[in-house]
Amino acid sequence: MPPSTFPAVWTERHRLHDPGGEVWVGVPIPGTEVVARGDLIHQALAAAGFEIVVPDVHPPSSLRRVHDQAMVDYLRTAYDDWVAAGYPQDPGQDRVVPYVFPLPQAVADRPFRLPTAPSARAGVYTTDTTTLIGPGTFAAAAAAADCALTAARMVLGGAPAVYAACRPPGHHAGRAFFGGSCYLNNAALAAQALRDGGVDRVAVIDLDAHHGNGTQDIFYDRADVLYASVHVDPGAGWFPHFVGYADEVGRGPGEGANHNRPVAPGCGDPPWLAAVADLCAAATAQRAGALVVSLGVDGAAGDPESPLGISPDGFRRAAESLAHLRLPTVFVQEGGYDLGRLGGLVVGTLEAFAAAGGRP
Ligand SMILES: [Zn+2]
């Protein structure tokens, strides 16, 4: 490997997931979480000389460490149930799309009843109508989880840093919900695997343009996994809308171990990098023994999914701040939707981390 690289875990199984677009405000749109993303990242890694590692295959039970078993079972069977119910023919929808949601204020204090109709079951675990399930969605999501778990295993085995090229992304998937183009939480699985492997305290730093509401949910009550995120202010009208505010600091034993740093649309590099420095300081204060980076690059200028306007140099500088933590590090791919720049942004960030000596 060239000196400015480290191993990258990638699998072609990501191609099994073709969401076939999104339904946004009731309108089918092409969507941006497309198959090409995974291949463009792979091409850029290979061209830069990263060693490409094939992930181990983990049993479905490994997902239980951070996810509700019933949700995992749902994801595994939803597409087949949808097809068996005939929706691809009538009304002509070949992806699983919800139309009703069991809002807590509508069903609270009553026994939960799983709906009989697959069309209604589609609303039980997802937060939105933009995260469709197709024939290979669960297989690809499980393969992305395999990438993250393999990267964690390699770091536990002594690798200073490993990148997991996860697709679909994961940080909007919580213990018992999925959404925002995410199904299984790859970063949370990696963090839990590091804990299970003997690391006392793990820090998850999330650079994706959007708040990782799923990762926050999974670790909100825990002090052993810090969650620290910089993201576009949900109060300015951005996904995930309902959470991601600065006053969400964790609960019970986890109070003080959740750090949200919302930044304004169009903020550009300086405020974003100041927030990244805050997140790194939080990881240091927690005395973290290992780091998971949710590496979304959708904050980049020109990305269709965010208004932050971060420059490639901004991502490199953020990587240098992370490297200075001197922690064993698992990078997990999250968003990044500017297909012309995606591969370069990811590789540039990882190379900057390696060049800054991002190793213990
Ligand atoms: Zn994002």
PDB file of N, CA, C and O in Angstrom, residues 24 210 232-242 245 263 265 305 307:
ATOM      1  N   TRP A  24     -41.272  11.254  -2.648  1.00  0.00           N
ATOM      2  CA  TRP A  24     -41.083  12.468  -1.839  1.00  0.00           C
ATOM      3  C   TRP A  24     -42.270  13.406  -2.050  1.00  0.00           C
ATOM      4  O   TRP A  24     -42.639  13.674  -3.194  1.00  0.00           O
ATOM      5  N   HIS A 210     -26.125  15.493   7.411  1.00  0.00           N
ATOM      6  CA  HIS A 210     -27.384  15.374   8.158  1.00  0.00           C
ATOM      7  C   HIS A 210     -27.149  14.724   9.515  1.00  0.00           C
ATOM      8  O   HIS A 210     -26.230  13.913   9.669  1.00  0.00           O
ATOM      9  N   VAL A 232     -26.281  19.977   9.204  1.00  0.00           N
ATOM     10  CA  VAL A 232     -27.101  21.146   8.903  1.00  0.00           C
ATOM     11  C   VAL A 232     -28.254  21.223   9.903  1.00  0.00           C
ATOM     12  O   VAL A 232     -28.873  20.212  10.246  1.00  0.00           O
ATOM     13  N   ASP A 233     -28.504  22.422  10.391  1.00  0.00           N
ATOM     14  CA  ASP A 233     -29.486  22.670  11.448  1.00  0.00           C
ATOM     15  C   ASP A 233     -30.872  22.154  11.031  1.00  0.00           C
ATOM     16  O   ASP A 233     -31.447  22.658  10.073  1.00  0.00           O
ATOM     17  N   PRO A 234     -31.397  21.150  11.770  1.00  0.00           N
ATOM     18  CA  PRO A 234     -32.744  20.676  11.418  1.00  0.00           C
ATOM     19  C   PRO A 234     -33.785  21.789  11.570  1.00  0.00           C
ATOM     20  O   PRO A 234     -34.800  21.792  10.863  1.00  0.00           O
ATOM     21  N   GLY A 235     -33.504  22.746  12.459  1.00  0.00           N
ATOM     22  CA  GLY A 235     -34.432  23.859  12.656  1.00  0.00           C
ATOM     23  C   GLY A 235     -34.494  24.808  11.469  1.00  0.00           C
ATOM     24  O   GLY A 235     -35.394  25.650  11.376  1.00  0.00           O
ATOM     25  N   ALA A 236     -33.546  24.669  10.549  1.00  0.00           N
ATOM     26  CA  ALA A 236     -33.568  25.473   9.325  1.00  0.00           C
ATOM     27  C   ALA A 236     -34.307  24.755   8.192  1.00  0.00           C
ATOM     28  O   ALA A 236     -34.293  25.218   7.052  1.00  0.00           O
ATOM     29  N   GLY A 237     -34.943  23.612   8.556  1.00  0.00           N
ATOM     30  CA  GLY A 237     -35.793  22.946   7.569  1.00  0.00           C
ATOM     31  C   GLY A 237     -35.182  21.716   6.920  1.00  0.00           C
ATOM     32  O   GLY A 237     -35.605  21.325   5.831  1.00  0.00           O
ATOM     33  N   TRP A 238     -34.249  21.082   7.608  1.00  0.00           N
ATOM     34  CA  TRP A 238     -33.516  19.977   6.975  1.00  0.00           C
ATOM     35  C   TRP A 238     -33.717  18.656   7.700  1.00  0.00           C
ATOM     36  O   TRP A 238     -33.866  18.606   8.919  1.00  0.00           O
ATOM     37  N   PHE A 239     -33.677  17.581   6.927  1.00  0.00           N
ATOM     38  CA  PHE A 239     -33.771  16.216   7.427  1.00  0.00           C
ATOM     39  C   PHE A 239     -32.697  15.980   8.494  1.00  0.00           C
ATOM     40  O   PHE A 239     -31.586  16.438   8.301  1.00  0.00           O
ATOM     41  N   PRO A 240     -32.987  15.272   9.588  1.00  0.00           N
ATOM     42  CA  PRO A 240     -34.217  14.531   9.882  1.00  0.00           C
ATOM     43  C   PRO A 240     -35.292  15.351  10.615  1.00  0.00           C
ATOM     44  O   PRO A 240     -36.212  14.753  11.183  1.00  0.00           O
ATOM     45  N   HIS A 241     -35.247  16.658  10.568  1.00  0.00           N
ATOM     46  CA  HIS A 241     -36.322  17.552  10.982  1.00  0.00           C
ATOM     47  C   HIS A 241     -36.669  17.515  12.479  1.00  0.00           C
ATOM     48  O   HIS A 241     -36.730  18.551  13.121  1.00  0.00           O
ATOM     49  N   PHE A 242     -36.929  16.322  13.015  1.00  0.00           N
ATOM     50  CA  PHE A 242     -37.475  16.238  14.381  1.00  0.00           C
ATOM     51  C   PHE A 242     -36.406  16.181  15.467  1.00  0.00           C
ATOM     52  O   PHE A 242     -36.686  16.472  16.621  1.00  0.00           O
ATOM     53  N   TYR A 245     -30.943  18.550  17.480  1.00  0.00           N
ATOM     54  CA  TYR A 245     -30.742  19.869  18.107  1.00  0.00           C
ATOM     55  C   TYR A 245     -29.652  19.796  19.183  1.00  0.00           C
ATOM     56  O   TYR A 245     -29.368  18.728  19.746  1.00  0.00           O
ATOM     57  N   VAL A 263     -25.122  23.360  12.241  1.00  0.00           N
ATOM     58  CA  VAL A 263     -24.552  24.535  11.584  1.00  0.00           C
ATOM     59  C   VAL A 263     -25.549  25.048  10.547  1.00  0.00           C
ATOM     60  O   VAL A 263     -26.426  24.309  10.086  1.00  0.00           O
ATOM     61  N   PRO A 265     -27.275  26.503   7.107  1.00  0.00           N
ATOM     62  CA  PRO A 265     -27.142  26.286   5.664  1.00  0.00           C
ATOM     63  C   PRO A 265     -26.181  27.309   5.065  1.00  0.00           C
ATOM     64  O   PRO A 265     -26.222  28.491   5.431  1.00  0.00           O
ATOM     65  N   GLU A 305     -27.820  17.122  -1.918  1.00  0.00           N
ATOM     66  CA  GLU A 305     -28.614  16.827  -0.725  1.00  0.00           C
ATOM     67  C   GLU A 305     -28.339  17.756   0.453  1.00  0.00           C
ATOM     68  O   GLU A 305     -28.904  17.562   1.519  1.00  0.00           O
ATOM     69  N   PRO A 307     -26.935  21.980   1.834  1.00  0.00           N
ATOM     70  CA  PRO A 307     -26.562  23.350   1.492  1.00  0.00           C
ATOM     71  C   PRO A 307     -25.319  23.839   2.220  1.00  0.00           C
ATOM     72  O   PRO A 307     -25.108  25.044   2.337  1.00  0.00           O
TER      73      PRO A 307
END
